[in-house]
PDB file of C-alpha atoms in Angstrom:
ATOM      1  CA  GLY A   1       0.225   0.087  -0.015  1.00  0.00           C
ATOM      2  CA  GLU A   2       0.918   3.515  -0.144  1.00  0.00           C
ATOM      3  CA  ASN A   3       3.519   4.858   2.471  1.00  0.00           C
ATOM      4  CA  VAL A   4       3.870   8.682   3.007  1.00  0.00           C
ATOM      5  CA  GLU A   5       6.975  10.238   4.826  1.00  0.00           C
ATOM      6  CA  GLN A   6       6.714  13.836   6.048  1.00  0.00           C
ATOM      7  CA  HIS A   7       9.445  15.967   7.200  1.00  0.00           C
ATOM      8  CA  PRO A   8      10.415  17.824   9.410  1.00  0.00           C
ATOM      9  CA  SER A   9       8.557  16.695  12.363  1.00  0.00           C
ATOM     10  CA  THR A  10       8.655  20.059  13.790  1.00  0.00           C
ATOM     11  CA  LEU A  11       9.383  23.579  12.205  1.00  0.00           C
ATOM     12  CA  SER A  12      10.201  26.855  14.298  1.00  0.00           C
ATOM     13  CA  VAL A  13       9.910  30.104  12.308  1.00  0.00           C
ATOM     14  CA  GLN A  14      10.152  33.678  12.952  1.00  0.00           C
ATOM     15  CA  GLU A  15       6.793  35.718  11.890  1.00  0.00           C
ATOM     16  CA  GLY A  16       7.226  36.762   8.381  1.00  0.00           C
ATOM     17  CA  ASP A  17       9.654  34.283   7.078  1.00  0.00           C
ATOM     18  CA  SER A  18       8.802  31.204   4.904  1.00  0.00           C
ATOM     19  CA  ALA A  19       8.051  27.908   6.027  1.00  0.00           C
ATOM     20  CA  VAL A  20       8.659  24.502   3.765  1.00  0.00           C
ATOM     21  CA  ILE A  21       7.259  21.150   4.460  1.00  0.00           C
ATOM     22  CA  LYS A  22       8.270  18.169   2.558  1.00  0.00           C
ATOM     23  CA  CYS A  23       6.473  14.732   1.667  1.00  0.00           C
ATOM     24  CA  THR A  24       7.438  11.788  -0.206  1.00  0.00           C
ATOM     25  CA  TYR A  25       4.943   9.089  -1.269  1.00  0.00           C
ATOM     26  CA  SER A  26       5.731   5.595  -2.418  1.00  0.00           C
ATOM     27  CA  ASP A  27       2.722   4.595  -4.977  1.00  0.00           C
ATOM     28  CA  SER A  28       3.372   5.824  -8.439  1.00  0.00           C
ATOM     29  CA  ALA A  29      -0.386   5.261  -8.949  1.00  0.00           C
ATOM     30  CA  SER A  30      -1.226   8.245  -6.444  1.00  0.00           C
ATOM     31  CA  ASN A  31      -2.904  11.225  -8.071  1.00  0.00           C
ATOM     32  CA  TYR A  32      -4.312  13.369  -5.499  1.00  0.00           C
ATOM     33  CA  PHE A  33      -2.367  15.208  -2.452  1.00  0.00           C
ATOM     34  CA  PRO A  34      -4.269  17.172  -0.070  1.00  0.00           C
ATOM     35  CA  TRP A  35      -2.797  19.414   2.852  1.00  0.00           C
ATOM     36  CA  TYR A  36      -4.680  19.655   6.026  1.00  0.00           C
ATOM     37  CA  LYS A  37      -3.984  22.274   8.707  1.00  0.00           C
ATOM     38  CA  GLN A  38      -4.955  21.374  12.484  1.00  0.00           C
ATOM     39  CA  GLU A  39      -5.062  23.784  14.983  1.00  0.00           C
ATOM     40  CA  LEU A  40      -4.848  22.771  18.801  1.00  0.00           C
ATOM     41  CA  GLY A  41      -7.984  21.199  19.924  1.00  0.00           C
ATOM     42  CA  LYS A  42      -9.660  21.278  16.356  1.00  0.00           C
ATOM     43  CA  ARG A  43     -10.488  19.051  13.406  1.00  0.00           C
ATOM     44  CA  PRO A  44      -8.053  19.008  10.591  1.00  0.00           C
ATOM     45  CA  GLN A  45      -9.284  21.090   7.741  1.00  0.00           C
ATOM     46  CA  LEU A  46      -8.372  21.124   3.981  1.00  0.00           C
ATOM     47  CA  ILE A  47      -6.055  24.109   3.104  1.00  0.00           C
ATOM     48  CA  ILE A  48      -4.951  23.250  -0.408  1.00  0.00           C
ATOM     49  CA  ASP A  49      -4.681  20.268  -2.818  1.00  0.00           C
ATOM     50  CA  ILE A  50      -3.132  19.350  -5.985  1.00  0.00           C
ATOM     51  CA  ARG A  51      -3.767  16.796  -8.517  1.00  0.00           C
ATOM     52  CA  SER A  52      -1.149  14.727 -10.477  1.00  0.00           C
ATOM     53  CA  ASN A  53      -1.710  16.611 -13.801  1.00  0.00           C
ATOM     54  CA  VAL A  54      -0.471  20.111 -12.256  1.00  0.00           C
ATOM     55  CA  GLY A  55       2.932  20.744 -10.942  1.00  0.00           C
ATOM     56  CA  GLU A  56       2.170  23.570  -8.791  1.00  0.00           C
ATOM     57  CA  LYS A  57      -0.914  25.529  -7.005  1.00  0.00           C
ATOM     58  CA  LYS A  58      -0.854  28.730  -5.252  1.00  0.00           C
ATOM     59  CA  ASP A  59      -3.447  30.269  -2.958  1.00  0.00           C
ATOM     60  CA  GLN A  60      -2.548  33.605  -1.494  1.00  0.00           C
ATOM     61  CA  ARG A  61       0.626  32.809   1.049  1.00  0.00           C
ATOM     62  CA  ILE A  62       0.348  29.003   0.473  1.00  0.00           C
ATOM     63  CA  ALA A  63       1.464  26.916  -2.523  1.00  0.00           C
ATOM     64  CA  VAL A  64       1.981  23.307  -3.096  1.00  0.00           C
ATOM     65  CA  THR A  65       4.660  21.802  -5.728  1.00  0.00           C
ATOM     66  CA  LEU A  66       4.598  18.329  -7.062  1.00  0.00           C
ATOM     67  CA  ASN A  67       7.391  16.251  -8.530  1.00  0.00           C
ATOM     68  CA  LYS A  68       5.866  12.988  -9.717  1.00  0.00           C
ATOM     69  CA  THR A  69       9.170  11.704 -11.155  1.00  0.00           C
ATOM     70  CA  ALA A  70      10.614  11.869  -7.995  1.00  0.00           C
ATOM     71  CA  LYS A  71       7.445  11.245  -5.971  1.00  0.00           C
ATOM     72  CA  HIS A  72       7.495  14.241  -3.473  1.00  0.00           C
ATOM     73  CA  PHE A  73       5.457  17.296  -2.992  1.00  0.00           C
ATOM     74  CA  SER A  74       5.987  20.057  -0.664  1.00  0.00           C
ATOM     75  CA  LEU A  75       3.872  22.865   1.102  1.00  0.00           C
ATOM     76  CA  HIS A  76       5.137  26.720   0.974  1.00  0.00           C
ATOM     77  CA  ILE A  77       3.853  29.127   3.531  1.00  0.00           C
ATOM     78  CA  THR A  78       5.366  32.519   2.813  1.00  0.00           C
ATOM     79  CA  GLU A  79       5.188  35.968   5.236  1.00  0.00           C
ATOM     80  CA  THR A  80       4.259  33.390   8.042  1.00  0.00           C
ATOM     81  CA  GLN A  81       1.785  34.839  10.650  1.00  0.00           C
ATOM     82  CA  PRO A  82       1.023  33.674  14.270  1.00  0.00           C
ATOM     83  CA  GLU A  83      -2.230  32.262  13.094  1.00  0.00           C
ATOM     84  CA  ASP A  84      -0.246  29.732  10.846  1.00  0.00           C
ATOM     85  CA  SER A  85       0.996  27.978  14.003  1.00  0.00           C
ATOM     86  CA  ALA A  86      -0.697  24.489  13.937  1.00  0.00           C
ATOM     87  CA  VAL A  87      -0.103  21.069  12.830  1.00  0.00           C
ATOM     88  CA  TYR A  88      -0.121  20.345   9.102  1.00  0.00           C
ATOM     89  CA  PHE A  89      -0.514  16.937   7.418  1.00  0.00           C
ATOM     90  CA  CYS A  90       0.276  15.827   3.986  1.00  0.00           C
ATOM     91  CA  ALA A  91      -1.869  13.004   2.295  1.00  0.00           C
ATOM     92  CA  ALA A  92      -1.762  10.949  -0.862  1.00  0.00           C
ATOM     93  CA  SER A  93      -4.409   9.252  -2.622  1.00  0.00           C
ATOM     94  CA  SER A  94      -4.235   6.292  -5.248  1.00  0.00           C
ATOM     95  CA  ALA A  95      -7.178   3.898  -5.082  1.00  0.00           C
ATOM     96  CA  GLY A  96     -10.502   5.319  -4.617  1.00  0.00           C
ATOM     97  CA  ASN A  97     -10.796   8.233  -2.049  1.00  0.00           C
ATOM     98  CA  LYS A  98      -8.729   6.436   0.772  1.00  0.00           C
ATOM     99  CA  LEU A  99      -5.926   9.123   2.013  1.00  0.00           C
ATOM    100  CA  THR A 100      -2.684   7.873   3.491  1.00  0.00           C
ATOM    101  CA  PHE A 101      -1.423  10.903   5.733  1.00  0.00           C
ATOM    102  CA  GLY A 102       2.305  11.899   6.787  1.00  0.00           C
ATOM    103  CA  GLY A 103       3.223  11.872  10.117  1.00  0.00           C
ATOM    104  CA  GLY A 104       2.695  15.663  10.698  1.00  0.00           C
ATOM    105  CA  THR A 105       4.785  18.555  11.173  1.00  0.00           C
ATOM    106  CA  ARG A 106       4.028  20.764  13.922  1.00  0.00           C
ATOM    107  CA  VAL A 107       4.729  24.639  13.022  1.00  0.00           C
ATOM    108  CA  LEU A 108       5.532  27.546  15.294  1.00  0.00           C
ATOM    109  CA  VAL A 109       5.580  30.984  14.041  1.00  0.00           C
ATOM    110  CA  LYS A 110       7.509  33.145  16.712  1.00  0.00           C
ATOM    111  CA  PRO A 111       6.399  36.666  16.706  1.00  0.00           C
TER     112      PRO A 111
ATOM    113  CA  ASP B   1     -21.513  23.422   4.832  1.00  0.00           C
ATOM    114  CA  VAL B   2     -20.715  19.885   5.499  1.00  0.00           C
ATOM    115  CA  LYS B   3     -20.999  18.855   9.180  1.00  0.00           C
ATOM    116  CA  VAL B   4     -19.394  15.654  10.186  1.00  0.00           C
ATOM    117  CA  THR B   5     -20.512  14.925  13.889  1.00  0.00           C
ATOM    118  CA  GLN B   6     -19.080  12.768  16.410  1.00  0.00           C
ATOM    119  CA  SER B   7     -21.334  11.908  19.427  1.00  0.00           C
ATOM    120  CA  SER B   8     -18.739  12.447  22.276  1.00  0.00           C
ATOM    121  CA  ARG B   9     -15.705  14.688  22.589  1.00  0.00           C
ATOM    122  CA  TYR B  10     -14.163  12.944  25.820  1.00  0.00           C
ATOM    123  CA  LEU B  11     -14.848   9.420  26.528  1.00  0.00           C
ATOM    124  CA  VAL B  12     -13.051   7.208  29.389  1.00  0.00           C
ATOM    125  CA  LYS B  13     -13.821   3.651  29.608  1.00  0.00           C
ATOM    126  CA  ARG B  14     -12.258   0.630  31.486  1.00  0.00           C
ATOM    127  CA  THR B  15     -10.131  -2.211  30.139  1.00  0.00           C
ATOM    128  CA  GLY B  16     -12.523  -4.900  28.632  1.00  0.00           C
ATOM    129  CA  GLU B  17     -15.348  -2.638  27.968  1.00  0.00           C
ATOM    130  CA  LYS B  18     -17.303  -2.511  24.585  1.00  0.00           C
ATOM    131  CA  VAL B  19     -16.880   0.969  23.094  1.00  0.00           C
ATOM    132  CA  PHE B  20     -19.097   2.598  20.558  1.00  0.00           C
ATOM    133  CA  LEU B  21     -17.987   5.565  18.795  1.00  0.00           C
ATOM    134  CA  GLU B  22     -20.625   7.054  16.675  1.00  0.00           C
ATOM    135  CA  CYS B  23     -20.042   9.623  13.390  1.00  0.00           C
ATOM    136  CA  VAL B  24     -23.062  11.202  11.640  1.00  0.00           C
ATOM    137  CA  GLN B  25     -22.589  13.202   8.349  1.00  0.00           C
ATOM    138  CA  ASP B  26     -25.643  15.392   6.756  1.00  0.00           C
ATOM    139  CA  MET B  27     -24.332  16.055   3.234  1.00  0.00           C
ATOM    140  CA  ASP B  28     -25.071  12.576   1.536  1.00  0.00           C
ATOM    141  CA  HIS B  29     -21.487  11.607   1.055  1.00  0.00           C
ATOM    142  CA  GLU B  30     -20.937   7.907   0.253  1.00  0.00           C
ATOM    143  CA  ASN B  31     -17.583   7.561   1.728  1.00  0.00           C
ATOM    144  CA  MET B  32     -16.686   7.540   5.411  1.00  0.00           C
ATOM    145  CA  PHE B  33     -13.454   6.907   7.248  1.00  0.00           C
ATOM    146  CA  TRP B  34     -12.269   6.172  10.770  1.00  0.00           C
ATOM    147  CA  TYR B  35      -8.782   7.211  11.643  1.00  0.00           C
ATOM    148  CA  ARG B  36      -7.060   7.257  15.047  1.00  0.00           C
ATOM    149  CA  GLN B  37      -4.448  10.172  15.748  1.00  0.00           C
ATOM    150  CA  ASP B  38      -1.520   9.575  18.052  1.00  0.00           C
ATOM    151  CA  PRO B  39       1.664  11.950  18.364  1.00  0.00           C
ATOM    152  CA  GLY B  40       4.305  11.345  15.506  1.00  0.00           C
ATOM    153  CA  LEU B  41       2.122   8.915  13.865  1.00  0.00           C
ATOM    154  CA  GLY B  42       0.038  11.143  11.867  1.00  0.00           C
ATOM    155  CA  LEU B  43      -3.600   9.685  11.264  1.00  0.00           C
ATOM    156  CA  ARG B  44      -3.658   5.913  10.569  1.00  0.00           C
ATOM    157  CA  LEU B  45      -6.537   4.353   8.728  1.00  0.00           C
ATOM    158  CA  ILE B  46      -8.630   1.782  10.735  1.00  0.00           C
ATOM    159  CA  TYR B  47     -11.744   1.278   8.720  1.00  0.00           C
ATOM    160  CA  PHE B  48     -13.509   2.690   5.841  1.00  0.00           C
ATOM    161  CA  SER B  49     -17.075   2.180   3.918  1.00  0.00           C
ATOM    162  CA  TYR B  50     -17.805   3.353   0.342  1.00  0.00           C
ATOM    163  CA  ASP B  51     -21.478   2.435   0.641  1.00  0.00           C
ATOM    164  CA  VAL B  52     -24.297   1.244   2.966  1.00  0.00           C
ATOM    165  CA  LYS B  53     -23.368  -1.952   4.456  1.00  0.00           C
ATOM    166  CA  MET B  54     -20.033  -2.063   3.179  1.00  0.00           C
ATOM    167  CA  LYS B  55     -16.984  -2.049   4.981  1.00  0.00           C
ATOM    168  CA  GLU B  56     -13.116  -2.308   4.174  1.00  0.00           C
ATOM    169  CA  LYS B  57     -10.063  -2.984   6.449  1.00  0.00           C
ATOM    170  CA  GLY B  58      -7.733   0.071   6.809  1.00  0.00           C
ATOM    171  CA  ASP B  59      -4.297  -0.247   7.866  1.00  0.00           C
ATOM    172  CA  ILE B  60      -4.768  -0.974  11.419  1.00  0.00           C
ATOM    173  CA  PRO B  61      -8.183  -2.867  11.892  1.00  0.00           C
ATOM    174  CA  GLU B  62      -7.026  -5.315  14.649  1.00  0.00           C
ATOM    175  CA  GLY B  63      -9.249  -4.880  17.873  1.00  0.00           C
ATOM    176  CA  TYR B  64     -11.934  -2.835  16.139  1.00  0.00           C
ATOM    177  CA  SER B  65     -15.002  -3.438  13.959  1.00  0.00           C
ATOM    178  CA  VAL B  66     -17.452  -0.958  12.112  1.00  0.00           C
ATOM    179  CA  SER B  67     -21.090  -0.854  11.277  1.00  0.00           C
ATOM    180  CA  ARG B  68     -22.978   1.252   8.374  1.00  0.00           C
ATOM    181  CA  GLU B  69     -26.527   0.371   8.515  1.00  0.00           C
ATOM    182  CA  LYS B  70     -27.526   3.959   7.068  1.00  0.00           C
ATOM    183  CA  LYS B  71     -25.697   6.061   4.657  1.00  0.00           C
ATOM    184  CA  GLU B  72     -25.293   8.981   6.942  1.00  0.00           C
ATOM    185  CA  ARG B  73     -23.846   6.900  10.027  1.00  0.00           C
ATOM    186  CA  PHE B  74     -20.640   5.364  10.482  1.00  0.00           C
ATOM    187  CA  SER B  75     -19.888   3.491  13.928  1.00  0.00           C
ATOM    188  CA  LEU B  76     -16.622   2.373  15.157  1.00  0.00           C
ATOM    189  CA  ILE B  77     -16.507  -0.469  17.867  1.00  0.00           C
ATOM    190  CA  LEU B  78     -13.825  -1.385  20.063  1.00  0.00           C
ATOM    191  CA  GLU B  79     -15.067  -5.031  20.840  1.00  0.00           C
ATOM    192  CA  SER B  80     -12.768  -5.182  24.043  1.00  0.00           C
ATOM    193  CA  ALA B  81     -11.351  -1.871  24.825  1.00  0.00           C
ATOM    194  CA  SER B  82      -7.477  -1.875  25.826  1.00  0.00           C
ATOM    195  CA  THR B  83      -5.013   0.599  27.224  1.00  0.00           C
ATOM    196  CA  ASN B  84      -3.361   0.813  23.861  1.00  0.00           C
ATOM    197  CA  GLN B  85      -6.271   2.028  22.014  1.00  0.00           C
ATOM    198  CA  THR B  86      -6.090   5.292  23.938  1.00  0.00           C
ATOM    199  CA  SER B  87      -5.990   7.682  21.297  1.00  0.00           C
ATOM    200  CA  MET B  88      -7.956  10.411  19.510  1.00  0.00           C
ATOM    201  CA  TYR B  89     -10.377   8.876  16.908  1.00  0.00           C
ATOM    202  CA  LEU B  90     -11.637  11.128  14.060  1.00  0.00           C
ATOM    203  CA  CYS B  91     -14.179  10.170  11.489  1.00  0.00           C
ATOM    204  CA  ALA B  92     -14.197  11.694   7.946  1.00  0.00           C
ATOM    205  CA  SER B  93     -16.352  11.576   5.127  1.00  0.00           C
ATOM    206  CA  SER B  94     -16.205  12.508   1.123  1.00  0.00           C
ATOM    207  CA  LEU B  95     -17.922  12.506  -2.014  1.00  0.00           C
ATOM    208  CA  THR B  96     -16.987   9.738  -4.331  1.00  0.00           C
ATOM    209  CA  GLY B  97     -14.635  10.747  -7.499  1.00  0.00           C
ATOM    210  CA  GLU B  98     -11.019  11.467  -8.017  1.00  0.00           C
ATOM    211  CA  GLY B  99      -9.766  14.304  -5.971  1.00  0.00           C
ATOM    212  CA  TYR B 100     -12.366  15.037  -3.358  1.00  0.00           C
ATOM    213  CA  GLY B 101     -10.708  15.764   0.206  1.00  0.00           C
ATOM    214  CA  TYR B 102     -12.081  14.845   3.553  1.00  0.00           C
ATOM    215  CA  THR B 103     -14.379  16.682   5.987  1.00  0.00           C
ATOM    216  CA  PHE B 104     -13.459  15.696   9.341  1.00  0.00           C
ATOM    217  CA  GLY B 105     -15.242  15.472  12.516  1.00  0.00           C
ATOM    218  CA  SER B 106     -14.004  17.191  15.689  1.00  0.00           C
ATOM    219  CA  GLY B 107     -12.734  13.765  17.038  1.00  0.00           C
ATOM    220  CA  THR B 108     -13.318  11.807  20.271  1.00  0.00           C
ATOM    221  CA  ARG B 109     -10.667  11.561  22.865  1.00  0.00           C
ATOM    222  CA  LEU B 110     -10.844   7.831  24.278  1.00  0.00           C
ATOM    223  CA  THR B 111      -8.794   7.057  27.388  1.00  0.00           C
ATOM    224  CA  VAL B 112      -9.134   3.560  28.402  1.00  0.00           C
ATOM    225  CA  VAL B 113      -8.038   2.895  31.882  1.00  0.00           C
TER     226      VAL B 113
END
């Protein structure tokens, strides 16, 4: 089955700096890659996703890139703000709608 | 706005008890999922269902079972709770088709003592 690895597990950045989280996946048939943000005590929420026919997608301060050849994808957050502090999960989907998640990255934005 | 509701936010159960975790979604989603979330391990899939009365094992089904008698409701059952099942349990639902993300419930934090 699919295996998703996520790095780093924790990330501390200064407010205004950029944050990058990287994920690799194992199943070359995977074709959908969402990212979820989970604030403390809350449910994970979808923040951005990318499909395998697209190399990059941007939404305001967040962007995701996908390299299908290397089987990795990344989340980029620019101009970080304190409200970006959360745990971020990447995921990959191959068969049907079943998602396999990475281990999560705890992001701390220091004012 | 899709709502996925989990019946309990916190539960404390004793070892050996049979535990039911309930999840209801109100947007006619075909797919429903149960994950457990543990620090450093991310979200791991326990069971999922693509239709009423249908269930499939996920990556860590041991010690769990599920029931889906109605489209909107997906129940997770711990047949005989053990301390290593202490965790946060998250239910999610989605539409069928390529590239639909999940909507998660708020989670149930289960402690088995």
